[in-house]
PDB file of C-alpha atoms in Angstrom:
ATOM      1  CA  UNK A 198      68.640 105.850  66.048  1.00  0.00           C
ATOM      2  CA  UNK A 199      67.489 107.627  62.831  1.00  0.00           C
ATOM      3  CA  UNK A 200      70.708 109.488  62.316  1.00  0.00           C
ATOM      4  CA  UNK A 201      71.984 106.174  60.933  1.00  0.00           C
ATOM      5  CA  UNK A 202      71.614 105.791  57.224  1.00  0.00           C
ATOM      6  CA  UNK A 203      70.733 101.997  57.552  1.00  0.00           C
ATOM      7  CA  UNK A 204      67.845 102.766  59.882  1.00  0.00           C
ATOM      8  CA  UNK A 205      66.638 105.641  57.554  1.00  0.00           C
ATOM      9  CA  UNK A 206      66.728 103.200  54.752  1.00  0.00           C
ATOM     10  CA  UNK A 207      65.047 100.472  56.780  1.00  0.00           C
ATOM     11  CA  UNK A 208      62.249 102.944  57.900  1.00  0.00           C
ATOM     12  CA  UNK A 209      61.427 103.888  54.280  1.00  0.00           C
ATOM     13  CA  UNK A 210      61.355 100.517  52.855  1.00  0.00           C
ATOM     14  CA  UNK A 211      59.545  99.058  55.780  1.00  0.00           C
ATOM     15  CA  UNK A 212      56.839 101.720  55.625  1.00  0.00           C
ATOM     16  CA  UNK A 213      56.444 101.255  51.999  1.00  0.00           C
ATOM     17  CA  UNK A 214      56.044  97.416  52.323  1.00  0.00           C
ATOM     18  CA  UNK A 215      53.792  97.695  55.270  1.00  0.00           C
ATOM     19  CA  UNK A 216      51.369 100.023  53.315  1.00  0.00           C
ATOM     20  CA  UNK A 217      51.484  97.595  50.208  1.00  0.00           C
ATOM     21  CA  UNK A 218      50.889  94.440  52.396  1.00  0.00           C
ATOM     22  CA  UNK A 219      48.232  96.212  54.264  1.00  0.00           C
ATOM     23  CA  UNK A 220      46.506  97.125  51.207  1.00  0.00           C
ATOM     24  CA  UNK A 221      46.404  93.956  49.347  1.00  0.00           C
ATOM     25  CA  UNK A 222      46.119  91.756  52.458  1.00  0.00           C
ATOM     26  CA  UNK A 223      42.490  92.118  52.932  1.00  0.00           C
ATOM     27  CA  UNK A 224      41.674  90.868  49.586  1.00  0.00           C
ATOM     28  CA  UNK A 225      43.755  87.846  50.038  1.00  0.00           C
ATOM     29  CA  UNK A 226      42.073  87.023  53.337  1.00  0.00           C
ATOM     30  CA  UNK A 227      38.557  87.541  51.787  1.00  0.00           C
ATOM     31  CA  UNK A 228      39.368  85.475  49.077  1.00  0.00           C
ATOM     32  CA  UNK A 229      40.781  82.788  51.320  1.00  0.00           C
ATOM     33  CA  UNK A 230      44.124  82.852  49.500  1.00  0.00           C
ATOM     34  CA  UNK A 231      46.309  82.659  52.741  1.00  0.00           C
ATOM     35  CA  UNK A 232      47.718  79.326  51.775  1.00  0.00           C
ATOM     36  CA  UNK A 233      48.550  80.409  48.382  1.00  0.00           C
ATOM     37  CA  UNK A 234      50.433  83.506  49.724  1.00  0.00           C
ATOM     38  CA  UNK A 235      52.624  81.283  52.033  1.00  0.00           C
ATOM     39  CA  UNK A 236      53.123  79.030  48.965  1.00  0.00           C
ATOM     40  CA  UNK A 237      54.263  81.923  46.855  1.00  0.00           C
ATOM     41  CA  UNK A 238      56.888  82.905  49.669  1.00  0.00           C
ATOM     42  CA  UNK A 239      58.154  79.353  49.388  1.00  0.00           C
ATOM     43  CA  UNK A 240      58.496  79.665  45.750  1.00  0.00           C
ATOM     44  CA  UNK A 241      60.143  83.044  46.160  1.00  0.00           C
ATOM     45  CA  UNK A 242      62.673  81.338  48.536  1.00  0.00           C
ATOM     46  CA  UNK A 243      63.660  79.032  45.454  1.00  0.00           C
ATOM     47  CA  UNK A 244      63.755  82.236  43.149  1.00  0.00           C
ATOM     48  CA  UNK A 245      65.976  84.057  45.677  1.00  0.00           C
ATOM     49  CA  UNK A 246      68.252  80.932  46.043  1.00  0.00           C
ATOM     50  CA  UNK A 247      68.526  80.742  42.171  1.00  0.00           C
ATOM     51  CA  UNK A 248      69.347  84.579  42.034  1.00  0.00           C
ATOM     52  CA  UNK A 249      72.276  83.757  44.569  1.00  0.00           C
ATOM     53  CA  UNK A 250      73.568  81.019  42.485  1.00  0.00           C
ATOM     54  CA  UNK A 251      73.375  83.139  39.339  1.00  0.00           C
ATOM     55  CA  UNK A 252      75.054  86.139  41.298  1.00  0.00           C
ATOM     56  CA  UNK A 253      71.838  88.382  40.873  1.00  0.00           C
ATOM     57  CA  UNK A 254      69.976  90.203  43.253  1.00  0.00           C
ATOM     58  CA  UNK A 255      67.721  88.088  45.406  1.00  0.00           C
ATOM     59  CA  UNK A 256      64.670  90.417  44.756  1.00  0.00           C
ATOM     60  CA  UNK A 257      65.112  89.671  41.001  1.00  0.00           C
ATOM     61  CA  UNK A 258      64.835  85.943  41.670  1.00  0.00           C
ATOM     62  CA  UNK A 259      62.023  86.248  43.897  1.00  0.00           C
ATOM     63  CA  UNK A 260      60.017  88.340  41.396  1.00  0.00           C
ATOM     64  CA  UNK A 261      60.839  86.036  38.575  1.00  0.00           C
ATOM     65  CA  UNK A 262      59.830  82.774  40.331  1.00  0.00           C
ATOM     66  CA  UNK A 263      56.709  84.274  42.221  1.00  0.00           C
ATOM     67  CA  UNK A 264      55.204  86.081  39.220  1.00  0.00           C
ATOM     68  CA  UNK A 265      55.684  83.023  37.006  1.00  0.00           C
ATOM     69  CA  UNK A 266      54.218  80.780  39.532  1.00  0.00           C
ATOM     70  CA  UNK A 267      51.156  82.935  40.201  1.00  0.00           C
ATOM     71  CA  UNK A 268      50.430  83.447  36.584  1.00  0.00           C
ATOM     72  CA  UNK A 269      50.400  79.669  36.160  1.00  0.00           C
ATOM     73  CA  UNK A 270      48.223  79.067  38.937  1.00  0.00           C
ATOM     74  CA  UNK A 271      45.725  81.681  37.709  1.00  0.00           C
ATOM     75  CA  UNK A 272      45.842  80.140  34.269  1.00  0.00           C
ATOM     76  CA  UNK A 273      44.978  76.836  35.710  1.00  0.00           C
ATOM     77  CA  UNK A 274      42.139  78.286  37.629  1.00  0.00           C
ATOM     78  CA  UNK A 275      42.508  78.421  41.449  1.00  0.00           C
ATOM     79  CA  UNK A 276      38.785  77.551  42.022  1.00  0.00           C
ATOM     80  CA  UNK A 277      39.351  74.019  40.903  1.00  0.00           C
ATOM     81  CA  UNK A 278      39.198  71.330  43.390  1.00  0.00           C
ATOM     82  CA  UNK A 279      42.604  69.851  42.573  1.00  0.00           C
ATOM     83  CA  UNK A 280      44.384  73.377  43.000  1.00  0.00           C
ATOM     84  CA  UNK A 281      45.249  72.848  46.730  1.00  0.00           C
ATOM     85  CA  UNK A 282      46.967  69.624  46.067  1.00  0.00           C
ATOM     86  CA  UNK A 283      48.530  71.119  43.073  1.00  0.00           C
ATOM     87  CA  UNK A 284      49.690  74.128  45.345  1.00  0.00           C
ATOM     88  CA  UNK A 285      51.065  71.766  47.944  1.00  0.00           C
ATOM     89  CA  UNK A 286      53.259  69.810  45.320  1.00  0.00           C
ATOM     90  CA  UNK A 287      54.545  73.096  43.699  1.00  0.00           C
ATOM     91  CA  UNK A 288      55.480  74.260  47.343  1.00  0.00           C
ATOM     92  CA  UNK A 289      57.247  70.969  47.987  1.00  0.00           C
ATOM     93  CA  UNK A 290      59.363  71.329  44.758  1.00  0.00           C
ATOM     94  CA  UNK A 291      60.124  75.010  45.346  1.00  0.00           C
ATOM     95  CA  UNK A 292      61.689  74.365  48.784  1.00  0.00           C
ATOM     96  CA  UNK A 293      63.777  71.411  47.259  1.00  0.00           C
ATOM     97  CA  UNK A 294      65.016  73.702  44.589  1.00  0.00           C
ATOM     98  CA  UNK A 295      65.711  76.404  47.091  1.00  0.00           C
ATOM     99  CA  UNK A 296      67.901  74.089  48.996  1.00  0.00           C
ATOM    100  CA  UNK A 297      69.579  72.684  46.021  1.00  0.00           C
ATOM    101  CA  UNK A 298      70.402  76.144  44.657  1.00  0.00           C
ATOM    102  CA  UNK A 299      71.791  77.172  48.162  1.00  0.00           C
ATOM    103  CA  UNK A 300      73.949  74.288  48.078  1.00  0.00           C
ATOM    104  CA  UNK A 301      75.282  74.878  44.802  1.00  0.00           C
ATOM    105  CA  UNK A 302      76.139  78.617  45.205  1.00  0.00           C
ATOM    106  CA  UNK A 303      79.275  79.629  47.083  1.00  0.00           C
ATOM    107  CA  UNK A 304      77.357  82.032  49.510  1.00  0.00           C
ATOM    108  CA  UNK A 305      77.775  81.586  53.157  1.00  0.00           C
ATOM    109  CA  UNK A 306      75.024  80.810  55.710  1.00  0.00           C
ATOM    110  CA  UNK A 307      74.342  84.616  56.342  1.00  0.00           C
ATOM    111  CA  UNK A 308      73.009  85.031  52.776  1.00  0.00           C
ATOM    112  CA  UNK A 309      70.584  82.044  53.426  1.00  0.00           C
ATOM    113  CA  UNK A 310      69.481  83.469  56.790  1.00  0.00           C
ATOM    114  CA  UNK A 311      68.770  86.821  54.876  1.00  0.00           C
ATOM    115  CA  UNK A 312      66.506  85.096  52.354  1.00  0.00           C
ATOM    116  CA  UNK A 313      64.526  83.086  55.014  1.00  0.00           C
ATOM    117  CA  UNK A 314      64.235  85.744  57.734  1.00  0.00           C
ATOM    118  CA  UNK A 315      64.867  88.993  56.025  1.00  0.00           C
ATOM    119  CA  UNK A 316      67.762  91.454  56.369  1.00  0.00           C
ATOM    120  CA  UNK A 317      66.104  95.027  56.408  1.00  0.00           C
ATOM    121  CA  UNK A 318      69.057  96.514  57.994  1.00  0.00           C
ATOM    122  CA  UNK A 319      71.372  95.517  55.252  1.00  0.00           C
ATOM    123  CA  UNK A 320      69.433  97.261  52.315  1.00  0.00           C
ATOM    124  CA  UNK A 321      71.118 100.248  50.702  1.00  0.00           C
ATOM    125  CA  UNK A 322      69.686 103.253  48.755  1.00  0.00           C
ATOM    126  CA  UNK A 323      69.427 101.200  45.655  1.00  0.00           C
ATOM    127  CA  UNK A 324      67.316  98.622  47.155  1.00  0.00           C
ATOM    128  CA  UNK A 325      65.120 101.309  48.690  1.00  0.00           C
ATOM    129  CA  UNK A 326      64.569 102.703  45.393  1.00  0.00           C
ATOM    130  CA  UNK A 327      63.574  99.207  43.807  1.00  0.00           C
ATOM    131  CA  UNK A 328      61.235  98.702  46.812  1.00  0.00           C
ATOM    132  CA  UNK A 329      59.594 102.070  46.318  1.00  0.00           C
ATOM    133  CA  UNK A 330      59.030 101.575  42.663  1.00  0.00           C
ATOM    134  CA  UNK A 331      57.469  98.160  43.034  1.00  0.00           C
ATOM    135  CA  UNK A 332      55.301  99.283  46.020  1.00  0.00           C
ATOM    136  CA  UNK A 333      53.964 102.312  44.263  1.00  0.00           C
ATOM    137  CA  UNK A 334      53.240 100.034  41.249  1.00  0.00           C
ATOM    138  CA  UNK A 335      51.210  97.689  43.490  1.00  0.00           C
ATOM    139  CA  UNK A 336      49.410 100.312  45.326  1.00  0.00           C
ATOM    140  CA  UNK A 337      48.402 102.243  42.135  1.00  0.00           C
ATOM    141  CA  UNK A 338      47.221  99.144  40.228  1.00  0.00           C
ATOM    142  CA  UNK A 339      45.364  97.907  43.297  1.00  0.00           C
ATOM    143  CA  UNK A 340      43.591 101.358  43.767  1.00  0.00           C
ATOM    144  CA  UNK A 341      42.694 101.498  39.922  1.00  0.00           C
ATOM    145  CA  UNK A 342      41.267  97.881  40.072  1.00  0.00           C
ATOM    146  CA  UNK A 343      39.532  98.394  43.439  1.00  0.00           C
ATOM    147  CA  UNK A 344      36.083  97.800  42.342  1.00  0.00           C
ATOM    148  CA  UNK A 345      36.673  94.577  40.362  1.00  0.00           C
ATOM    149  CA  UNK A 346      39.111  93.279  43.063  1.00  0.00           C
ATOM    150  CA  UNK A 347      36.597  94.018  45.808  1.00  0.00           C
ATOM    151  CA  UNK A 348      33.795  92.402  43.966  1.00  0.00           C
ATOM    152  CA  UNK A 349      36.204  89.374  43.147  1.00  0.00           C
ATOM    153  CA  UNK A 350      37.655  89.058  46.732  1.00  0.00           C
ATOM    154  CA  UNK A 351      34.493  89.689  48.901  1.00  0.00           C
ATOM    155  CA  UNK A 352      31.580  88.340  46.705  1.00  0.00           C
ATOM    156  CA  UNK A 353      33.331  85.664  44.332  1.00  0.00           C
ATOM    157  CA  UNK A 354      30.183  83.730  43.573  1.00  0.00           C
ATOM    158  CA  UNK A 355      28.242  86.951  42.218  1.00  0.00           C
ATOM    159  CA  UNK A 356      31.524  87.978  40.559  1.00  0.00           C
ATOM    160  CA  UNK A 357      31.811  84.732  38.706  1.00  0.00           C
ATOM    161  CA  UNK A 358      28.450  85.631  36.866  1.00  0.00           C
ATOM    162  CA  UNK A 359      28.667  89.498  36.672  1.00  0.00           C
ATOM    163  CA  UNK A 360      32.379  90.255  36.074  1.00  0.00           C
ATOM    164  CA  UNK A 361      33.596  90.011  32.462  1.00  0.00           C
ATOM    165  CA  UNK A 362      37.159  88.596  31.954  1.00  0.00           C
ATOM    166  CA  UNK A 363      37.142  87.116  35.573  1.00  0.00           C
ATOM    167  CA  UNK A 364      40.119  84.913  34.835  1.00  0.00           C
ATOM    168  CA  UNK A 365      42.134  87.999  33.626  1.00  0.00           C
ATOM    169  CA  UNK A 366      41.301  89.916  36.885  1.00  0.00           C
ATOM    170  CA  UNK A 367      42.297  86.775  38.812  1.00  0.00           C
ATOM    171  CA  UNK A 368      45.653  86.595  37.203  1.00  0.00           C
ATOM    172  CA  UNK A 369      46.359  90.324  37.578  1.00  0.00           C
ATOM    173  CA  UNK A 370      45.654  89.987  41.220  1.00  0.00           C
ATOM    174  CA  UNK A 371      47.750  87.034  41.684  1.00  0.00           C
ATOM    175  CA  UNK A 372      50.588  88.813  39.851  1.00  0.00           C
ATOM    176  CA  UNK A 373      50.168  91.728  42.319  1.00  0.00           C
ATOM    177  CA  UNK A 374      50.243  89.466  45.156  1.00  0.00           C
ATOM    178  CA  UNK A 375      53.364  87.735  43.825  1.00  0.00           C
ATOM    179  CA  UNK A 376      55.088  91.042  43.817  1.00  0.00           C
ATOM    180  CA  UNK A 377      53.992  91.916  47.124  1.00  0.00           C
ATOM    181  CA  UNK A 378      55.416  88.658  48.443  1.00  0.00           C
ATOM    182  CA  UNK A 379      58.708  89.180  46.764  1.00  0.00           C
ATOM    183  CA  UNK A 380      59.166  92.854  47.983  1.00  0.00           C
ATOM    184  CA  UNK A 381      57.847  92.096  51.453  1.00  0.00           C
ATOM    185  CA  UNK A 382      60.542  89.422  51.883  1.00  0.00           C
ATOM    186  CA  UNK A 383      62.878  92.167  52.284  1.00  0.00           C
ATOM    187  CA  UNK A 384      61.499  92.840  55.650  1.00  0.00           C
ATOM    188  CA  UNK A 385      60.384  89.409  57.226  1.00  0.00           C
ATOM    189  CA  UNK A 386      61.856  86.946  54.889  1.00  0.00           C
ATOM    190  CA  UNK A 387      60.311  84.325  52.761  1.00  0.00           C
ATOM    191  CA  UNK A 388      59.333  81.945  55.614  1.00  0.00           C
ATOM    192  CA  UNK A 389      57.452  84.723  57.617  1.00  0.00           C
ATOM    193  CA  UNK A 390      56.029  86.602  54.631  1.00  0.00           C
ATOM    194  CA  UNK A 391      52.201  85.701  55.672  1.00  0.00           C
ATOM    195  CA  UNK A 392      52.897  88.074  58.862  1.00  0.00           C
ATOM    196  CA  UNK A 393      52.665  91.255  57.125  1.00  0.00           C
ATOM    197  CA  UNK A 394      50.257  90.165  54.413  1.00  0.00           C
ATOM    198  CA  UNK A 395      47.708  88.099  56.494  1.00  0.00           C
ATOM    199  CA  UNK A 396      47.755  88.987  60.239  1.00  0.00           C
ATOM    200  CA  UNK A 397      47.129  92.643  59.850  1.00  0.00           C
ATOM    201  CA  UNK A 398      44.283  92.105  57.459  1.00  0.00           C
ATOM    202  CA  UNK A 399      42.889  89.244  59.588  1.00  0.00           C
ATOM    203  CA  UNK A 400      42.860  91.585  62.638  1.00  0.00           C
ATOM    204  CA  UNK A 401      41.171  94.435  60.534  1.00  0.00           C
ATOM    205  CA  UNK A 402      38.469  92.082  59.600  1.00  0.00           C
ATOM    206  CA  UNK A 403      37.422  91.951  63.191  1.00  0.00           C
ATOM    207  CA  UNK A 404      37.059  95.715  63.481  1.00  0.00           C
ATOM    208  CA  UNK A 405      36.106  97.187  60.116  1.00  0.00           C
ATOM    209  CA  UNK A 406      32.536  97.522  58.953  1.00  0.00           C
ATOM    210  CA  UNK A 407      33.213  98.423  55.194  1.00  0.00           C
ATOM    211  CA  UNK A 408      35.990  97.489  52.886  1.00  0.00           C
ATOM    212  CA  UNK A 409      37.641 100.709  53.342  1.00  0.00           C
ATOM    213  CA  UNK A 410      37.762 100.662  56.830  1.00  0.00           C
ATOM    214  CA  UNK A 411      39.239  97.144  56.796  1.00  0.00           C
ATOM    215  CA  UNK A 412      41.952  98.312  54.319  1.00  0.00           C
ATOM    216  CA  UNK A 413      42.651 101.348  56.510  1.00  0.00           C
ATOM    217  CA  UNK A 414      43.035  99.210  59.764  1.00  0.00           C
ATOM    218  CA  UNK A 415      45.141  96.664  57.932  1.00  0.00           C
ATOM    219  CA  UNK A 416      47.568  99.354  56.700  1.00  0.00           C
ATOM    220  CA  UNK A 417      47.567 100.911  60.203  1.00  0.00           C
ATOM    221  CA  UNK A 418      48.222  97.646  61.966  1.00  0.00           C
ATOM    222  CA  UNK A 419      51.122  96.748  59.482  1.00  0.00           C
ATOM    223  CA  UNK A 420      52.756 100.028  59.710  1.00  0.00           C
ATOM    224  CA  UNK A 421      52.611 100.270  63.481  1.00  0.00           C
ATOM    225  CA  UNK A 422      54.136  96.773  63.544  1.00  0.00           C
ATOM    226  CA  UNK A 423      57.009  97.572  61.376  1.00  0.00           C
ATOM    227  CA  UNK A 424      57.805 100.748  63.215  1.00  0.00           C
ATOM    228  CA  UNK A 425      57.602  99.300  66.589  1.00  0.00           C
ATOM    229  CA  UNK A 426      59.671  96.442  65.372  1.00  0.00           C
ATOM    230  CA  UNK A 427      62.364  98.622  63.999  1.00  0.00           C
ATOM    231  CA  UNK A 428      62.717 100.492  67.161  1.00  0.00           C
ATOM    232  CA  UNK A 429      62.818  97.383  69.503  1.00  0.00           C
ATOM    233  CA  UNK A 430      65.265  95.561  67.093  1.00  0.00           C
ATOM    234  CA  UNK A 431      67.702  98.532  67.229  1.00  0.00           C
ATOM    235  CA  UNK A 432      67.522  98.918  70.877  1.00  0.00           C
ATOM    236  CA  UNK A 433      67.460  95.196  71.914  1.00  0.00           C
ATOM    237  CA  UNK A 434      69.585  93.835  69.166  1.00  0.00           C
ATOM    238  CA  UNK A 435      67.124  91.190  68.130  1.00  0.00           C
ATOM    239  CA  UNK A 436      65.757  90.249  64.439  1.00  0.00           C
ATOM    240  CA  UNK A 437      63.002  92.713  63.045  1.00  0.00           C
ATOM    241  CA  UNK A 438      61.150  89.582  62.029  1.00  0.00           C
ATOM    242  CA  UNK A 439      60.765  88.408  65.410  1.00  0.00           C
ATOM    243  CA  UNK A 440      59.221  91.660  66.650  1.00  0.00           C
ATOM    244  CA  UNK A 441      57.007  92.040  63.758  1.00  0.00           C
ATOM    245  CA  UNK A 442      55.653  88.532  64.262  1.00  0.00           C
ATOM    246  CA  UNK A 443      55.057  89.183  67.974  1.00  0.00           C
ATOM    247  CA  UNK A 444      53.444  92.544  67.466  1.00  0.00           C
ATOM    248  CA  UNK A 445      51.098  91.535  64.742  1.00  0.00           C
ATOM    249  CA  UNK A 446      50.158  88.291  66.650  1.00  0.00           C
ATOM    250  CA  UNK A 447      49.470  90.228  69.769  1.00  0.00           C
ATOM    251  CA  UNK A 448      47.247  92.623  67.793  1.00  0.00           C
ATOM    252  CA  UNK A 449      45.379  89.531  66.082  1.00  0.00           C
ATOM    253  CA  UNK A 450      44.837  87.800  69.421  1.00  0.00           C
ATOM    254  CA  UNK A 451      43.414  91.090  70.866  1.00  0.00           C
ATOM    255  CA  UNK A 452      41.133  91.341  67.782  1.00  0.00           C
ATOM    256  CA  UNK A 453      39.930  87.842  68.366  1.00  0.00           C
ATOM    257  CA  UNK A 454      38.446  88.800  71.631  1.00  0.00           C
ATOM    258  CA  UNK A 455      36.211  91.340  70.008  1.00  0.00           C
ATOM    259  CA  UNK A 456      32.729  90.180  68.996  1.00  0.00           C
ATOM    260  CA  UNK A 457      31.653  91.007  65.514  1.00  0.00           C
TER     261      UNK A 457
END
């Protein structure tokens, strides 16, 4: 099946996205930002719809809306008590905007389905290059900022006293999370983005003893899920996102049976 160019593109892009999501996912779970990650995906949906309306690449729209939204939340301070209500309100507006832009654009239902549920088999060589650049950028920055991110995510109370420029670190992390959301939507779509970002990391939390072990297992679970899903989707002619969701959910439920 890998003799087909579209499968080669899907494998390369899917692997890069899985590594990126598996790397940043444990920080999101540890910092309890899963709800925010899901909200950013809905904001990304509005961005992708706007991009279709403007005849841009959906990835450009998702990046624009997700990054601006994440920076805004970071500037307000996500630790504030009102942040959850604020995020819910923003999410509702984003979904409404997404529907409005889709109705105003002249694109068909296939384009909307691709935004919501992913369309990895339709990406071309140029799309793969975009994904590669963004994924490598996220991976490099995350590794360079590993120590402050680890402190910020796994021990926020202490970090609030010991880390200088905590809000700047927070905004940078949210920016990376927004880029990850926008790029990962190429595989699982905006509505199912939490699958690759949250489930592998949550499963890894049940097995890993150190932060590096958790990250390694999270990447492993994400990559295995994408690889198996691509093969199953090719042979059974069902959406990739369905198999990714199924595989990651199975790994997670098996992990729940393990006592920490």
